[in-house]
Amino acid sequence: MTRVIRIAAAQMGPTQRDDTRARTLGRLIVLLEQAAEAGAQLVVFPELALTTFFPRWMLEDAELSAQFEDAMPNPGIQPLFDRARALKIGFYLGYAERTSDGERFNSAVFVDSEGTIVGHYRKVHLPGSVEPIPDARYQQLEKRYFQYGDRGFKTFRGNKKLGGAIVGMLICNDRRWPEAWRCLALQGMELLCVGYNSAAYDPNGGDTESEELRTFHSTLVAQANAYMNACWAVAVAKAGNEDGAGLIGGSCIVDPNGRIVAAAKTVADEVIIADCDLDLCKQGKKKMFNFDAHRRPQWYSRIVEMGAAAPIDGDI
Amino acid sequence: MTRVIRIAAAQMGPTQRDDTRARTLGRLIVLLEQAAEAGAQLVVFPELALTTFFPRWMLEDAELSAQFEDAMPNPGIQPLFDRARALKIGFYLGYAERTSDGERFNSAVFVDSEGTIVGHYRKVHLPGSVEPIPDARYQQLEKRYFQYGDRGFKTFRGNKKLGGAIVGMLICNDRRWPEAWRCLALQGMELLCVGYNSAAYDPNGGDTESEELRTFHSTLVAQANAYMNACWAVAVAKAGNEDGAGLIGGSCIVDPNGRIVAAAKTVADEVIIADCDLDLCKQGKKKMFNFDAHRRPQWYSRIVEMGAAAPIDGDI
């Protein structure tokens, strides 16, 4: 079994609030076909790939409801699943999930190249707030619209065509939290897939980090966490100007040494490709990051015992 | 109280096995004086700053014994402490520690600008092996010569002249382990000091990572972990050719956005300087990395429950 898999990161340009689902699905299928044409066995789409980044608005019930998927797949999404299975290409897809109990999550599925859903993740690190900021044009209401992910961090195996890769999924803000990567790496993760929608600037006009700095942060955490966990990382943006709110691009594929091997150049729909040798993870996993030889978990207890930071004056 | 402190990273070039302690102490004092001349309030020296990186050899008892300090300070080191107190400059100093019980640690002390030892750390993440590699010219015997650090990760406060900074210390390989940074950041850490001796290549001639890649790794982890923990980081090498074994340079000072604000250009004795505004940590600590608002410790249990990685096939 070859362990080199060709992976596509399918960055999406903006999706506007008024775009139809059919239009967006059409874009996803075009990107899928471009990836397949380039010989990819796996394509990674962004977070909330089926809609605009709707947590930026306080939405009325009907419009909010229309952002969610009650099943995955469902008739509206089935053409993407069908096309992927016909092309024998696996995919990661972020979407807004609503369960039969009415629970709502910011979720992603991983479909292998036989068309089987082998991974299902619900975002743990929700940014934003429950209550809207008064009088602000744009909000970040993920904590209002979604419940915290309740499935933890689980790896799964890709099928033979995907090299039997041990895969982990994260969503957007999760990638900035080293705890999330480590929980996956402790299960042998070789490939991390993460889609994101990350603000390029404060859409309400505040004077905070520049788009360049935010893109640097996004790339930096993908590179360093890939290195420190000896895995490949595929980080994929929904990018560009969504109804006046900017999203960074910066989609990239990173090797287990933390080096960028492919990077998007635009903030539009764009497919980038890399051949990823899963066995390149071995060097790090056996030597520098040989967890068995070098980790000292007895000293890490604050990580699970503390939520907030609590400044403590140490003694000598 | 101003919270801008001027910090010097005092990179050291190589120290050879036959160099006298007096010669090395003289270099340290020269670097200290250069830092003070430049107006620094704090100078960070490397790991094992008083000796060559002796774990590269199987040493006879007498030579091994001579690498260790039985007290800190002690008469051989006192001139450095005296000069620092006279100049009102604090320092971080890595050294080989032997206790009155004969326990040996790879340690560092942090001395504030009044000459008081306010921090004492013993390296937790020891690389290398207990047993020597047969027939190899060079070894990495940290696990043989040192016990694992038994003090965990504790922050402490610098004095008023050091801005009352909440400081954490790590040593060398620790900096590649995000658990270590996080345990310190959970105590409000604003400044991380770390000295290192990191191989530039395999001194036994193996074909592994290049010096360029190893330096990239060192810088990458300082940048990303500073960003993900919203703190300043000062990472300082002992660098260059020690008796035929090369050490990377790459000493740097990193801001809480993960940007390098000062970097060494040589692999020799070299002082670099940066003005570090501790209040720049606030943006990250209050927003993106507001631990109280965004961490989800109930999902991190693998980090403390597992030492080695154990590939687990997830269910969907």
XYZ file of C-alpha atoms in Angstrom:
632
model
C 0.000 0.000 0.000
C 1.514 3.297 -1.071
C 1.383 5.857 1.650
C 1.726 8.850 -0.644
C -1.664 10.484 -1.112
C -2.365 13.455 -3.304
C -4.398 15.969 -1.351
C -6.253 19.025 -2.585
C -7.139 22.008 -0.455
C -10.220 23.585 -2.057
C -10.273 27.161 -0.848
C -13.582 28.924 -1.450
C -14.048 32.560 -2.202
C -16.905 34.361 -0.460
C -20.480 33.095 -0.292
C -22.993 35.910 0.031
C -26.029 35.819 2.274
C -28.345 35.779 -0.730
C -26.491 33.091 -2.681
C -28.635 30.039 -3.336
C -27.596 26.668 -1.966
C -27.669 25.332 -5.543
C -25.114 27.900 -6.636
C -22.815 27.070 -3.741
C -23.166 23.340 -4.359
C -22.239 23.952 -7.972
C -19.027 25.694 -6.896
C -18.158 22.795 -4.581
C -18.622 20.313 -7.412
C -16.431 22.378 -9.754
C -13.694 22.444 -7.100
C -14.103 18.696 -6.529
C -13.731 18.046 -10.248
C -10.654 20.262 -10.466
C -9.114 18.309 -7.600
C -9.967 14.978 -9.196
C -8.628 16.179 -12.553
C -5.340 16.952 -10.803
C -5.254 13.390 -9.486
C -6.167 14.100 -5.887
C -7.526 11.294 -3.703
C -8.821 13.709 -1.056
C -10.185 17.244 -1.147
C -10.579 19.418 1.926
C -13.316 22.079 1.861
C -13.715 24.923 4.385
C -15.768 25.285 7.549
C -19.458 26.098 6.870
C -18.828 25.412 3.196
C -22.527 25.377 2.265
C -23.429 28.857 3.502
C -22.075 32.283 4.181
C -20.510 32.713 7.629
C -23.956 33.421 9.076
C -22.910 33.889 12.768
C -22.016 37.429 11.772
C -25.716 38.310 11.927
C -28.576 38.121 14.369
C -30.940 36.164 12.164
C -34.698 35.710 12.281
C -35.803 32.163 12.978
C -36.645 31.224 9.418
C -33.418 32.493 7.923
C -31.381 30.939 10.733
C -33.114 27.612 10.299
C -32.298 27.579 6.607
C -28.551 27.572 7.343
C -28.650 24.111 8.944
C -28.548 20.558 7.588
C -30.908 18.091 9.271
C -29.022 15.119 7.832
C -25.738 14.536 6.084
C -26.034 13.811 3.272
C -29.486 15.111 2.385
C -31.178 15.591 -0.967
C -29.757 19.080 -1.392
C -26.166 17.849 -0.888
C -26.451 14.422 -2.465
C -25.044 15.529 -5.849
C -21.699 16.332 -4.182
C -21.582 12.906 -2.518
C -22.556 11.222 -5.792
C -19.936 13.044 -7.831
C -17.206 12.311 -5.267
C -18.058 8.619 -5.197
C -18.041 8.466 -8.992
C -14.629 10.154 -9.042
C -13.385 7.972 -6.154
C -12.259 11.000 -4.218
C -12.677 11.504 -0.490
C -13.580 14.824 1.098
C -13.810 16.885 4.293
C -16.841 19.171 4.405
C -17.783 21.723 7.057
C -21.473 22.521 7.597
C -24.026 23.645 10.169
C -25.609 20.550 11.727
C -29.034 20.275 13.378
C -29.912 16.990 15.053
C -33.329 15.385 15.312
C -33.409 16.725 18.885
C -32.867 20.240 17.622
C -29.270 20.466 18.834
C -27.062 22.607 16.641
C -23.337 22.173 16.019
C -20.609 23.606 13.830
C -19.638 20.293 12.247
C -17.577 18.536 9.619
C -17.770 15.120 8.003
C -14.974 13.150 6.396
C -16.064 10.944 3.521
C -13.610 8.350 2.247
C -12.964 7.635 -1.406
C -15.623 4.879 -1.391
C -18.271 7.381 -0.339
C -18.482 6.250 3.287
C -18.676 8.805 6.092
C -15.817 7.706 8.358
C -15.428 10.830 10.483
C -17.856 13.260 12.083
C -16.566 16.108 14.231
C -18.310 18.892 16.132
C -16.301 22.046 16.848
C -15.149 22.259 20.457
C -13.538 25.715 20.568
C -16.379 28.072 19.684
C -15.286 31.703 19.550
C -17.595 34.700 19.728
C -20.423 35.394 22.132
C -23.945 34.357 23.062
C -25.325 37.883 23.214
C -24.972 40.276 20.313
C -22.822 43.367 20.634
C -25.319 46.278 20.879
C -25.545 48.452 17.793
C -22.752 46.617 15.959
C -23.195 46.007 12.267
C -21.479 42.632 12.429
C -21.593 40.003 15.176
C -19.748 36.764 15.977
C -22.517 34.616 17.430
C -21.094 31.118 17.274
C -21.647 30.631 21.003
C -25.327 31.545 20.425
C -26.064 29.457 17.372
C -24.026 26.354 18.201
C -23.555 24.095 21.173
C -20.038 23.115 22.142
C -18.899 19.974 20.348
C -19.779 16.879 22.363
C -17.712 14.261 20.560
C -14.217 15.228 21.680
C -11.209 14.605 19.483
C -11.277 11.236 17.749
C -9.077 9.948 14.995
C -10.217 7.520 12.324
C -8.597 5.696 9.447
C -8.908 6.581 5.817
C -9.464 3.674 3.446
C -6.778 1.982 1.355
C -6.872 4.597 -1.392
C -6.252 7.207 1.310
C -3.183 5.284 2.467
C -4.927 4.039 5.608
C -4.047 7.455 7.011
C -4.852 8.112 10.647
C -6.882 11.285 10.287
C -7.993 13.975 12.694
C -10.409 16.852 12.064
C -10.639 20.289 13.611
C -12.685 23.340 12.690
C -11.403 26.913 12.444
C -10.538 28.313 15.888
C -9.690 24.802 17.149
C -6.448 25.004 15.163
C -5.108 27.687 17.524
C -5.453 25.377 20.544
C -2.515 22.995 20.910
C -4.546 20.808 23.264
C -6.776 19.802 20.355
C -3.882 18.758 18.121
C -2.225 16.847 20.954
C -5.346 14.856 21.807
C -5.439 13.738 18.168
C -1.687 13.101 17.934
C -1.896 10.874 21.008
C -3.986 8.622 18.766
C -1.232 8.492 16.149
C -2.639 11.183 13.838
C -0.816 11.471 10.513
C -3.121 13.953 8.767
C -5.046 16.886 10.234
C -7.782 18.511 8.176
C -9.186 21.867 9.225
C -11.491 24.295 7.462
C -11.904 27.872 8.610
C -13.619 31.245 8.230
C -11.317 33.768 9.911
C -11.901 37.501 9.949
C -9.396 39.545 7.953
C -10.063 42.640 10.055
C -12.647 43.983 12.485
C -15.679 44.483 10.220
C -17.050 47.053 12.667
C -14.015 49.256 12.072
C -12.051 48.606 15.262
C -8.308 49.069 15.098
C -6.972 45.570 15.692
C -4.679 43.155 13.862
C -4.076 43.656 10.163
C -5.118 41.100 7.537
C -1.450 40.283 7.032
C -0.938 39.564 10.736
C -4.084 37.442 10.954
C -2.994 35.385 7.959
C 0.441 34.977 9.558
C -1.193 33.690 12.758
C -3.260 31.189 10.809
C -0.268 29.847 8.919
C 1.979 29.851 12.005
C -0.313 27.617 14.056
C -0.751 25.171 11.191
C 2.999 24.939 10.708
C 4.015 24.654 14.350
C 1.290 22.254 15.397
C 2.012 20.016 12.393
C 5.679 19.942 13.422
C 5.055 19.434 17.148
C 2.661 16.578 16.380
C 4.649 15.110 13.468
C 1.695 15.132 11.084
C 0.571 16.603 7.793
C -1.880 19.508 8.034
C -4.330 20.791 5.444
C -5.849 24.144 6.423
C -8.507 25.550 4.118
C -10.201 28.938 4.132
C -13.451 30.407 3.020
C -11.965 33.730 1.988
C -12.725 37.166 0.637
C -15.469 39.714 1.117
C -18.760 38.282 2.387
C -21.346 41.070 2.402
C -18.807 43.615 3.591
C -16.958 41.431 6.100
C -13.521 40.232 5.027
C -12.132 36.736 5.534
C -8.463 35.812 5.239
C -7.247 33.285 2.691
C -3.934 31.584 3.374
C -5.046 28.011 2.707
C -2.027 25.742 2.909
C -0.724 22.205 3.049
C 2.025 21.690 5.642
C 4.437 18.769 5.989
C 5.428 17.086 9.290
C 8.467 19.362 9.470
C 6.158 22.373 9.567
C 7.087 23.477 6.045
C 4.459 24.831 3.676
C 4.408 22.675 0.551
C 1.427 24.344 -1.156
C -0.255 27.696 -0.501
C -3.216 29.543 -2.001
C -2.417 32.790 -3.773
C -5.918 34.287 -3.909
C -8.960 34.900 -1.725
C -11.188 33.182 -4.300
C -12.156 29.626 -5.267
C -8.759 27.961 -5.729
C -7.474 24.398 -5.607
C -3.960 23.699 -4.362
C -2.373 20.266 -4.460
C 0.402 18.374 -2.691
C 1.653 14.802 -2.656
C 1.740 13.864 1.009
C 3.905 10.921 2.076
C 2.366 9.738 5.327
C 5.575 7.936 6.211
C 7.303 11.296 6.564
C 5.560 11.427 9.950
C 7.730 8.578 11.217
C 10.907 10.596 11.751
C 9.223 12.955 14.204
C 7.076 10.319 15.879
C 10.063 8.046 16.511
C 12.635 10.641 17.543
C 12.013 14.239 18.595
C 8.328 13.678 19.364
C 8.528 10.117 20.609
C 5.793 10.638 23.167
C 6.520 7.450 25.075
C 10.167 8.349 25.583
C 9.829 12.038 26.294
C 6.396 13.196 27.503
C 5.950 13.715 31.268
C 2.153 13.781 31.800
C 2.443 13.928 35.585
C 3.448 17.582 35.191
C 0.608 18.557 32.828
C -2.293 18.426 35.268
C -3.076 22.144 35.091
C -4.165 21.601 31.483
C -7.175 19.576 32.558
C -7.708 20.958 36.045
C -7.836 24.623 35.061
C -10.096 26.441 32.627
C -9.214 30.068 33.175
C -5.715 31.334 33.788
C -4.969 32.084 37.426
C -1.755 33.993 38.034
C 0.154 32.175 40.737
C 3.285 33.497 42.354
C 5.734 30.657 42.464
C 8.191 29.944 45.208
C 11.772 29.123 44.539
C 5.086 51.141 36.992
C 6.205 50.978 33.372
C 5.659 47.600 31.879
C 8.176 47.998 29.068
C 11.346 46.119 29.923
C 14.459 46.015 27.803
C 15.591 42.429 27.461
C 18.883 41.065 26.141
C 19.359 37.595 24.722
C 23.028 36.727 25.269
C 23.813 34.031 22.758
C 27.076 32.209 23.444
C 29.403 30.778 20.864
C 30.911 27.365 21.560
C 32.548 26.354 24.816
C 35.154 23.649 24.319
C 35.662 20.687 26.626
C 39.045 22.032 27.726
C 37.942 25.619 28.318
C 38.446 26.728 31.902
C 35.476 27.795 34.007
C 37.229 31.131 34.572
C 37.390 31.771 30.822
C 33.699 30.962 30.392
C 32.731 33.117 33.374
C 34.692 35.966 31.809
C 32.671 35.641 28.591
C 29.420 35.689 30.566
C 30.451 38.869 32.355
C 31.413 40.538 29.066
C 27.990 39.656 27.641
C 26.298 40.893 30.830
C 28.147 44.205 30.586
C 27.235 44.583 26.902
C 23.593 44.022 27.803
C 23.764 46.525 30.660
C 25.531 49.045 28.419
C 22.624 48.733 25.993
C 20.241 49.528 28.839
C 18.818 46.046 29.365
C 17.119 45.192 32.659
C 17.306 41.447 32.030
C 19.733 39.193 30.188
C 18.966 35.610 29.213
C 21.900 33.188 28.914
C 21.752 29.692 27.364
C 21.217 26.241 28.819
C 24.367 24.807 30.460
C 26.003 28.193 30.065
C 28.964 27.344 32.323
C 30.251 24.305 30.438
C 30.405 22.674 27.053
C 27.375 20.506 26.209
C 28.984 17.605 28.071
C 26.185 15.006 27.577
C 27.722 14.398 24.170
C 30.407 12.286 25.879
C 30.624 9.295 28.201
C 32.716 10.951 30.874
C 34.886 9.510 33.624
C 33.646 10.249 37.105
C 36.034 13.078 37.874
C 35.452 14.940 34.634
C 31.683 14.416 34.916
C 31.674 15.656 38.490
C 33.474 18.837 37.481
C 30.583 19.855 35.186
C 28.168 20.307 38.105
C 27.466 23.134 40.558
C 26.849 22.087 44.171
C 25.281 25.438 45.025
C 24.027 28.459 43.131
C 25.690 30.822 43.468
C 29.033 29.385 44.578
C 32.455 30.996 44.813
C 33.303 30.187 41.194
C 30.148 31.934 39.932
C 29.872 34.688 42.492
C 31.581 37.321 40.288
C 28.705 37.075 37.778
C 26.125 37.550 40.529
C 28.108 40.452 41.971
C 28.507 42.220 38.653
C 24.806 41.793 37.842
C 23.733 43.199 41.182
C 26.071 46.158 40.762
C 24.614 46.823 37.308
C 21.042 46.230 38.586
C 20.374 43.727 35.824
C 18.503 40.464 36.220
C 19.470 37.236 34.487
C 18.456 33.696 33.508
C 21.320 31.201 33.714
C 21.331 27.530 32.752
C 23.700 25.161 34.561
C 24.198 21.580 35.704
C 22.908 21.259 39.267
C 23.960 18.694 41.892
C 22.075 18.655 45.178
C 23.430 17.788 48.613
C 21.778 14.373 48.137
C 23.719 13.839 44.937
C 20.723 14.327 42.659
C 21.611 15.888 39.320
C 19.407 18.145 37.196
C 19.655 20.259 34.059
C 18.623 23.508 35.734
C 18.214 27.241 35.397
C 17.919 30.071 37.887
C 16.293 33.453 37.384
C 17.887 36.266 39.355
C 16.015 39.547 39.592
C 17.617 42.963 39.221
C 18.161 43.160 43.006
C 20.276 40.005 42.937
C 17.615 37.730 44.442
C 17.043 34.253 42.992
C 13.287 34.290 42.332
C 13.019 31.309 40.001
C 14.586 27.859 39.910
C 13.606 25.359 37.231
C 14.697 21.791 36.486
C 14.289 20.554 32.912
C 11.337 18.204 32.521
C 11.690 17.089 28.884
C 15.079 15.389 28.785
C 16.020 14.155 25.324
C 18.690 11.581 24.540
C 19.265 8.199 26.123
C 20.498 6.523 29.296
C 22.782 4.083 27.516
C 25.428 5.252 25.079
C 25.150 4.395 21.400
C 27.845 1.724 20.829
C 30.883 2.876 18.906
C 29.460 6.355 18.271
C 31.840 9.283 18.481
C 29.182 11.560 19.984
C 26.387 10.727 22.412
C 23.317 12.480 23.812
C 23.257 11.271 27.418
C 20.949 13.724 29.137
C 18.744 10.899 30.380
C 21.858 9.334 31.951
C 23.390 12.370 33.566
C 20.244 14.136 34.747
C 17.092 13.193 36.577
C 13.789 14.422 35.227
C 12.872 17.812 36.625
C 10.847 17.441 39.827
C 9.540 20.997 40.241
C 6.997 21.120 37.422
C 6.175 24.382 35.680
C 5.892 27.337 38.049
C 5.681 30.999 37.240
C 7.073 33.733 39.454
C 7.091 37.525 39.425
C 9.979 39.698 38.461
C 10.595 42.701 40.697
C 9.469 46.263 39.978
C 12.387 47.019 37.663
C 11.371 43.948 35.660
C 7.845 45.318 35.328
C 6.454 42.809 37.819
C 6.449 40.426 34.863
C 4.929 37.002 35.381
C 7.816 34.844 34.204
C 8.148 31.200 33.195
C 11.320 29.247 32.459
C 11.947 26.290 30.206
C 15.135 24.604 29.066
C 15.987 23.580 25.512
C 13.834 20.628 24.370
C 11.001 21.771 26.671
C 10.265 24.541 24.171
C 9.025 22.005 21.609
C 6.342 20.699 24.007
C 3.202 22.842 24.002
C 2.097 21.279 27.277
C 4.962 23.039 29.057
C 4.060 26.475 27.700
C 0.386 25.970 28.487
C 1.017 24.978 32.101
C 2.910 28.244 32.505
C 0.373 30.331 30.576
C -2.395 29.008 32.824
C -0.575 30.943 35.560
C -0.740 34.158 33.546
C 2.773 34.002 32.081
C 3.830 37.147 30.243
C 7.484 36.267 29.574
C 9.029 32.897 28.762
C 12.816 32.497 28.996
C 14.476 29.448 27.481
C 18.101 28.603 26.853
C 19.159 25.794 24.561
C 21.922 23.686 23.041
C 20.453 22.144 19.879
C 22.397 20.037 17.424
C 22.917 21.597 14.007
C 23.327 18.173 12.360
C 24.019 14.577 13.329
C 27.619 14.763 14.582
C 28.032 11.052 13.838
C 27.408 11.705 10.155
C 23.840 10.441 9.820
C 21.740 11.950 7.060
C 19.007 13.781 8.947
C 17.661 17.330 9.062
C 19.832 20.161 7.788
C 21.066 22.950 10.044
C 18.680 25.292 8.259
C 15.689 23.053 8.985
C 16.683 22.605 12.634
C 17.003 26.356 13.084
C 13.605 26.804 11.434
C 12.087 24.309 13.898
C 13.593 26.151 16.851
C 12.283 29.509 15.705
C 8.888 28.124 14.702
C 8.110 26.694 18.132
C 9.181 29.906 19.882
C 6.962 31.974 17.598
C 3.873 29.772 17.676
C 3.956 29.016 21.378
C 4.453 32.692 22.209
C 1.401 33.514 20.067
C -0.788 30.658 21.380
C 0.035 31.649 24.956
C -0.022 35.423 24.395
C 3.413 35.983 25.933
C 6.859 37.267 25.090
C 9.508 34.616 24.460
C 13.282 34.909 24.687
C 15.059 31.874 23.240
C 18.843 31.792 23.556
C 21.369 29.388 22.044
C 24.774 28.132 22.839
C 25.898 27.911 19.228
C 28.696 26.915 16.897
C 31.253 24.128 16.800
C 31.948 22.476 20.148
C 34.787 19.993 19.671
C 33.490 18.920 16.282
C 29.770 18.852 17.119
C 27.730 21.728 15.703
C 25.026 23.651 17.543
C 22.456 25.895 15.870
C 22.216 29.589 16.667
C 18.936 31.324 15.951
C 18.541 33.122 19.267
C 15.506 35.367 19.110
C 13.068 37.557 20.989
C 9.429 37.008 19.994
C 6.421 39.209 20.722
C 2.965 37.959 21.833
C 1.859 37.974 18.202
C 4.566 35.448 17.386
C 6.669 37.974 15.472
C 10.440 37.986 15.783
C 11.543 41.401 17.022
C 15.268 40.612 17.407
C 17.362 37.758 16.026
C 20.996 36.718 16.300
C 22.985 36.788 13.080
C 25.974 34.681 14.146
C 26.807 31.437 15.926
C 29.152 33.289 18.291
C 28.881 35.366 21.467
C 26.281 37.985 20.501
C 23.861 40.179 22.416
C 20.497 41.082 20.876
C 18.091 43.514 22.470
C 14.379 44.293 22.397
C 12.028 46.554 24.308
C 9.241 44.273 25.486
C 5.915 45.841 26.478
C 4.342 43.304 28.814
C 0.945 44.874 28.281
C 1.027 43.677 24.665
C 0.055 40.298 26.152
C -3.350 41.651 27.107
C -4.885 41.605 23.627
C -4.363 37.861 23.238
C -5.151 36.981 26.847
C -8.447 38.898 26.767
C -9.665 37.911 23.291
C -8.410 35.088 21.112
C -6.768 33.210 23.980
C -9.194 34.119 26.734
C -8.839 30.753 28.439
C -11.864 31.176 30.653
C -14.153 31.897 27.729
C -12.829 29.381 25.228
C -10.902 26.439 26.697
C -12.771 23.135 27.109
C -10.642 21.096 29.550
C -13.169 18.272 29.789
C -12.000 17.189 26.307
C -8.269 17.290 27.042
C -7.991 14.276 29.324
C -5.785 12.254 26.963
C -3.035 14.808 27.569
C -2.636 13.715 31.168
C -3.924 10.152 30.945
C -1.650 9.035 28.119
C 2.107 9.046 27.833
C 2.748 7.200 24.599
C 0.624 7.595 21.486
C -1.863 4.779 20.958
C -3.506 4.738 17.537
C -7.223 4.380 18.087
C -9.723 3.831 15.324
C -12.600 6.168 15.979
C -16.215 5.469 15.312
C -18.426 7.912 13.575
